[in-house]
CSV table of C-alpha atoms in Angstrom, one decimal:
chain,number,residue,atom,x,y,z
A,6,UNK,CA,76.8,104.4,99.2
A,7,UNK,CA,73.1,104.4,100.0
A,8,UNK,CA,71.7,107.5,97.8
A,9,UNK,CA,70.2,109.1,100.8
A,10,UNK,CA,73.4,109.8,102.9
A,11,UNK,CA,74.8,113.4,102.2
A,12,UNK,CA,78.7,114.0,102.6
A,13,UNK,CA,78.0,117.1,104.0
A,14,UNK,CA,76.0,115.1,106.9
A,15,UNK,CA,79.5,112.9,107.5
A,16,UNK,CA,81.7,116.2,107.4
A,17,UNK,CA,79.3,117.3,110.2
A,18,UNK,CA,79.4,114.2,112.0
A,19,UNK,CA,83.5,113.7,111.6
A,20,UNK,CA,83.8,117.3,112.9
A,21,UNK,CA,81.9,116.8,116.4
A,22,UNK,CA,84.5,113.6,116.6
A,23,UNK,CA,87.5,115.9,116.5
A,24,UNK,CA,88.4,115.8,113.3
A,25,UNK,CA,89.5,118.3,110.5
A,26,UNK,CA,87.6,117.9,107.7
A,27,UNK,CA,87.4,118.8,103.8
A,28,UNK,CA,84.7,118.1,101.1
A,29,UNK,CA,85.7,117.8,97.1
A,30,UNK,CA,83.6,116.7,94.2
A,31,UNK,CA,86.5,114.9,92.8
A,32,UNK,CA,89.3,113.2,93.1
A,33,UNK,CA,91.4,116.0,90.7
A,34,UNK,CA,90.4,118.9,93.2
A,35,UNK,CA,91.4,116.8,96.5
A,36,UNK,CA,94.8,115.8,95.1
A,37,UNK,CA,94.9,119.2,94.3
A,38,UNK,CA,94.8,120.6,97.9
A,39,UNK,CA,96.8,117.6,99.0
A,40,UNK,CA,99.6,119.1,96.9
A,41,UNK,CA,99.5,122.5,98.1
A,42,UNK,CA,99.1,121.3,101.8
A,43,UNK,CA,101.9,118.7,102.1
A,44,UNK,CA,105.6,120.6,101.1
A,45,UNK,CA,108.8,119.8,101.8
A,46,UNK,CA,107.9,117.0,104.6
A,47,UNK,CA,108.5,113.8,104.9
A,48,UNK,CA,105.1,111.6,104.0
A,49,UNK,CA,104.3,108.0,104.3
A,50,UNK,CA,101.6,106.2,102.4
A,51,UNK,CA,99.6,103.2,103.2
A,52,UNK,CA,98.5,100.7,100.7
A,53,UNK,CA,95.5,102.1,98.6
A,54,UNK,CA,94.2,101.8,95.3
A,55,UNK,CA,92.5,105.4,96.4
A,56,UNK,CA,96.3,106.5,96.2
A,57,UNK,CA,97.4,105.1,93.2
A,58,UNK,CA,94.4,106.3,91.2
A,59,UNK,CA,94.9,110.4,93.2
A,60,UNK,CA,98.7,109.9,91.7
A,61,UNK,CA,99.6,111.2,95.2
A,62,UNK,CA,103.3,109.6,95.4
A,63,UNK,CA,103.7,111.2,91.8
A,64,UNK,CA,103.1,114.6,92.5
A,65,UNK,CA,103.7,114.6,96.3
A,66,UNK,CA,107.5,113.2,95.3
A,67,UNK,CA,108.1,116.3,93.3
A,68,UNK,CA,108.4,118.6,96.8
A,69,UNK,CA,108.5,116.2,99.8
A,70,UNK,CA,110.1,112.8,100.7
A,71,UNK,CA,107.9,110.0,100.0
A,72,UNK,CA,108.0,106.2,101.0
A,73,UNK,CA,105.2,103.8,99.4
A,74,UNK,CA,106.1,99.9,99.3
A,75,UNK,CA,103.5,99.8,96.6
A,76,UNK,CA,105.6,101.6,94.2
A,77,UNK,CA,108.8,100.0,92.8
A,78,UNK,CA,111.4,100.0,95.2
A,79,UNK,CA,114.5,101.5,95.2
A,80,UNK,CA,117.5,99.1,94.9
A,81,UNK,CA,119.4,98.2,97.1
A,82,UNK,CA,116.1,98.2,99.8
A,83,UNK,CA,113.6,95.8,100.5
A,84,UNK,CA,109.5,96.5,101.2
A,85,UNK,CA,110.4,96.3,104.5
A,86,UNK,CA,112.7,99.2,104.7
A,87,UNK,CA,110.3,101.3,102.9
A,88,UNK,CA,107.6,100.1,105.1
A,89,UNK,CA,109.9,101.6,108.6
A,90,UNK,CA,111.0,104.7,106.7
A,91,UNK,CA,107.0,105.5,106.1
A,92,UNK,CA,106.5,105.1,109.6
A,93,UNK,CA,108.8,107.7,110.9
A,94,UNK,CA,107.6,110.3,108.3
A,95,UNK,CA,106.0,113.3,109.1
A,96,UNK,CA,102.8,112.6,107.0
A,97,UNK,CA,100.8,109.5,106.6
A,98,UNK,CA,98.1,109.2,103.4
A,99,UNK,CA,96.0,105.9,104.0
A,100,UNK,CA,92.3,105.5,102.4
A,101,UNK,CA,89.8,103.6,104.3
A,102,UNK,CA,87.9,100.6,104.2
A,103,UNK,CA,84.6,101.5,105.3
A,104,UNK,CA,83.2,104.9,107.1
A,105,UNK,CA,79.9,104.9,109.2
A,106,UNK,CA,77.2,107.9,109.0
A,107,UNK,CA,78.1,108.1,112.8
A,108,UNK,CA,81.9,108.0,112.5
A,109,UNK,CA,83.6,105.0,113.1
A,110,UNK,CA,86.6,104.2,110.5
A,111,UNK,CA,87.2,101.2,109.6
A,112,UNK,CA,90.4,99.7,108.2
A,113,UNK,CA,91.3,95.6,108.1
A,114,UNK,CA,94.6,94.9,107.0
A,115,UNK,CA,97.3,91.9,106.8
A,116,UNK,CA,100.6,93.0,107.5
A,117,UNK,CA,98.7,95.5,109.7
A,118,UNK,CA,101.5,98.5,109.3
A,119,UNK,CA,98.9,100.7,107.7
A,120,UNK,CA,96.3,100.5,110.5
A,121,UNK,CA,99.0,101.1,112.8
A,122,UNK,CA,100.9,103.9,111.1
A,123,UNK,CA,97.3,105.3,111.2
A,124,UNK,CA,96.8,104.8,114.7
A,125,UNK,CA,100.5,106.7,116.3
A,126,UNK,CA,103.4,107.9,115.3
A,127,UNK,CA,103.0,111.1,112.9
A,128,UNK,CA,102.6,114.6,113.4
A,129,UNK,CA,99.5,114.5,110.6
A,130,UNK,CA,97.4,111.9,109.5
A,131,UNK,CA,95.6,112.1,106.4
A,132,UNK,CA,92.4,109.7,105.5
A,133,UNK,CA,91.3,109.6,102.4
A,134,UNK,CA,87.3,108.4,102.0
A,135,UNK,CA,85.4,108.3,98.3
A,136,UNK,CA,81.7,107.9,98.8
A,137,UNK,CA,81.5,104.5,98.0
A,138,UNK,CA,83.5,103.9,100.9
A,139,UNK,CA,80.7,105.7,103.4
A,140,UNK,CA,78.0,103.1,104.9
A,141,UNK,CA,74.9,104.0,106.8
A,142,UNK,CA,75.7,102.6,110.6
A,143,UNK,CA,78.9,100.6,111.9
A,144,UNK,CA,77.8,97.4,111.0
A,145,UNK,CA,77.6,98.0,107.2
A,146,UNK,CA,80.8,99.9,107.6
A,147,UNK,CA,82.4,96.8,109.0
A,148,UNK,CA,80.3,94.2,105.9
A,149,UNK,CA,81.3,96.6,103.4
A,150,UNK,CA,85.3,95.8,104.9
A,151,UNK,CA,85.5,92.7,104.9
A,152,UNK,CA,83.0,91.6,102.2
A,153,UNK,CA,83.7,94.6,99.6
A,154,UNK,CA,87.0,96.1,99.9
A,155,UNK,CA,89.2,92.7,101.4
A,156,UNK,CA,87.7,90.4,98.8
A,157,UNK,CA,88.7,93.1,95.9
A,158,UNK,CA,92.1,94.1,97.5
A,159,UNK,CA,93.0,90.0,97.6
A,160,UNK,CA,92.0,89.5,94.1
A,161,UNK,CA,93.8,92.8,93.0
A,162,UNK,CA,97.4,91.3,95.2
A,163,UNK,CA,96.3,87.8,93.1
A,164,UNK,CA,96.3,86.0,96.6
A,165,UNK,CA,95.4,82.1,96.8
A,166,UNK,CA,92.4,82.5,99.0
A,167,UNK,CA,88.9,81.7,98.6
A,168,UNK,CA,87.7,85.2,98.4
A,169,UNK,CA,89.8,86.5,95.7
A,170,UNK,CA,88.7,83.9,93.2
A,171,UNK,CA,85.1,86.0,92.6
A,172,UNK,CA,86.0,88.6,95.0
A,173,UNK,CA,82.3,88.1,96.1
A,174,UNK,CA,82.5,88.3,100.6
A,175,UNK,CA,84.9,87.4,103.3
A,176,UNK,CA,85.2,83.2,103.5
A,177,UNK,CA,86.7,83.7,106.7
A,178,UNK,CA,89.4,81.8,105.3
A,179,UNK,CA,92.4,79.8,107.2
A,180,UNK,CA,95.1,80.3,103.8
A,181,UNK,CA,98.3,81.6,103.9
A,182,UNK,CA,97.4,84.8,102.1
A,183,UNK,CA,94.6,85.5,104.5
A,184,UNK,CA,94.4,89.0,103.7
A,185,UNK,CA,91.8,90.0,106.9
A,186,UNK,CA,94.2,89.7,109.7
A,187,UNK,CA,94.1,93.0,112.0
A,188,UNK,CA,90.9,95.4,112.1
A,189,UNK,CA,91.0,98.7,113.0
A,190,UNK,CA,88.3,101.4,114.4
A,191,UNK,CA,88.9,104.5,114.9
A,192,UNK,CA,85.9,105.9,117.4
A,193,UNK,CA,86.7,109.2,117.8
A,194,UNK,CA,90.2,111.5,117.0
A,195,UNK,CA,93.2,109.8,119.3
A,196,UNK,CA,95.0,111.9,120.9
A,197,UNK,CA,98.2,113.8,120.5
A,198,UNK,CA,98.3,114.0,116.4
A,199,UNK,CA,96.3,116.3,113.6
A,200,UNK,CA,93.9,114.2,111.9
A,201,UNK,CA,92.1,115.5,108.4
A,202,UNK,CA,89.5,113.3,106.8
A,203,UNK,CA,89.3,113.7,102.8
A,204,UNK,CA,85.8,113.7,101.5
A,205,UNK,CA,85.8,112.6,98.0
A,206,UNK,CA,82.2,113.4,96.5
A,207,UNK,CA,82.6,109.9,94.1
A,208,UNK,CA,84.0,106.5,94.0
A,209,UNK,CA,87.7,105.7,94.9
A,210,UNK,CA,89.4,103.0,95.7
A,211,UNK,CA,87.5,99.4,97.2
């Protein structure tokens, strides 16, 4: 994140977009008020290194229903089971790949369930964005996707493609494990569900 752009200019921004919004120094205080917000419901959680390193499924599975396919899974279920079960829950806690000073979210993804479950089908959505994360106009916000964030995520998910070897920018690659198959922006608050965007005042995540 470019030293000049001020979270508190985003919350501003996200707010006149329809959004709820709340600002934390650190990752402890947001996970903090993520646990007292979210009890006793049913919460679904997108793929996210954010996620893992907020140990949301951890203390969030102490008081509600969680589904991850990230974490191990159950026996006698397959990902794909925990992957429908997290899209008929309640909540739904995804990070983000890149955020624009004027608003757009921007999410690529492979299997693409996480950029959907963030686009319908819950009564709350939560996004989760650290600052490095935050880009100054829509076109960064969309380099810093597929050039910063997928290359990492591939290399992280030891995928055979070109970008995960230095995890270095987007190949536009034709492999198998292409991990940049569905993008995602979100212009404005959709319709018909409660959206609140978590400002995280350092870096989380790719």
């Amino acid at each position: 994140m470019e030293s000049n752009i001020k979270l508190s200019d985003v919350k501003t921004t996200l707010k006149k977009l329809g959004y709820t919004v709340s600002l934390f120094e650190n990752k402890e205080k947001a996970a903090d008020y993520l646990d007292g917000q979210i009890d006793g419901s049913s919460v679904g959680f997108g793929g996210s290194v954010t996620v893992k390193e907020m140990q949301l499924y951890e203390r969030l599975g102490k008081h509600n229903k969680v589904f991850w396919h990230n974490y191990p899974i159950p026996e006698g279920k397959t990902a794909a089971d925990i992957i429908h079960e997290a899209s008929c829950a309640e909540c739904y806690i995804s990070s983000v790949n890149g955020l624009a000073m004027s608003g757009e979210i921007i999410n690529i993804d492979g299997r693409c369930n996480r950029v959907s479950e963030i686009f319908y089908g819950h009564k709350k959505v939560y996004l989760i964005v650290g600052r490095n994360k935050i880009a100054p106009d829509y076109d960064s916000a969309l380099f810093r996707a597929r050039n910063i964030a997928a290359p990492k995520n591939a290399q992280r998910l030891k995928l055979k493609t070109p970008c995960a070897v230095k995890a270095d920018k987007c190949y536009n690659c034709s492999s198998p494990d292409r991990i940049c198959r569905g993008l995602a922006v979100l212009w404005t608050k959709p319709y018909g569900c409660d959206y609140e965007i978590i400002l995280v005042d350092e870096e989380l995540g790719y």
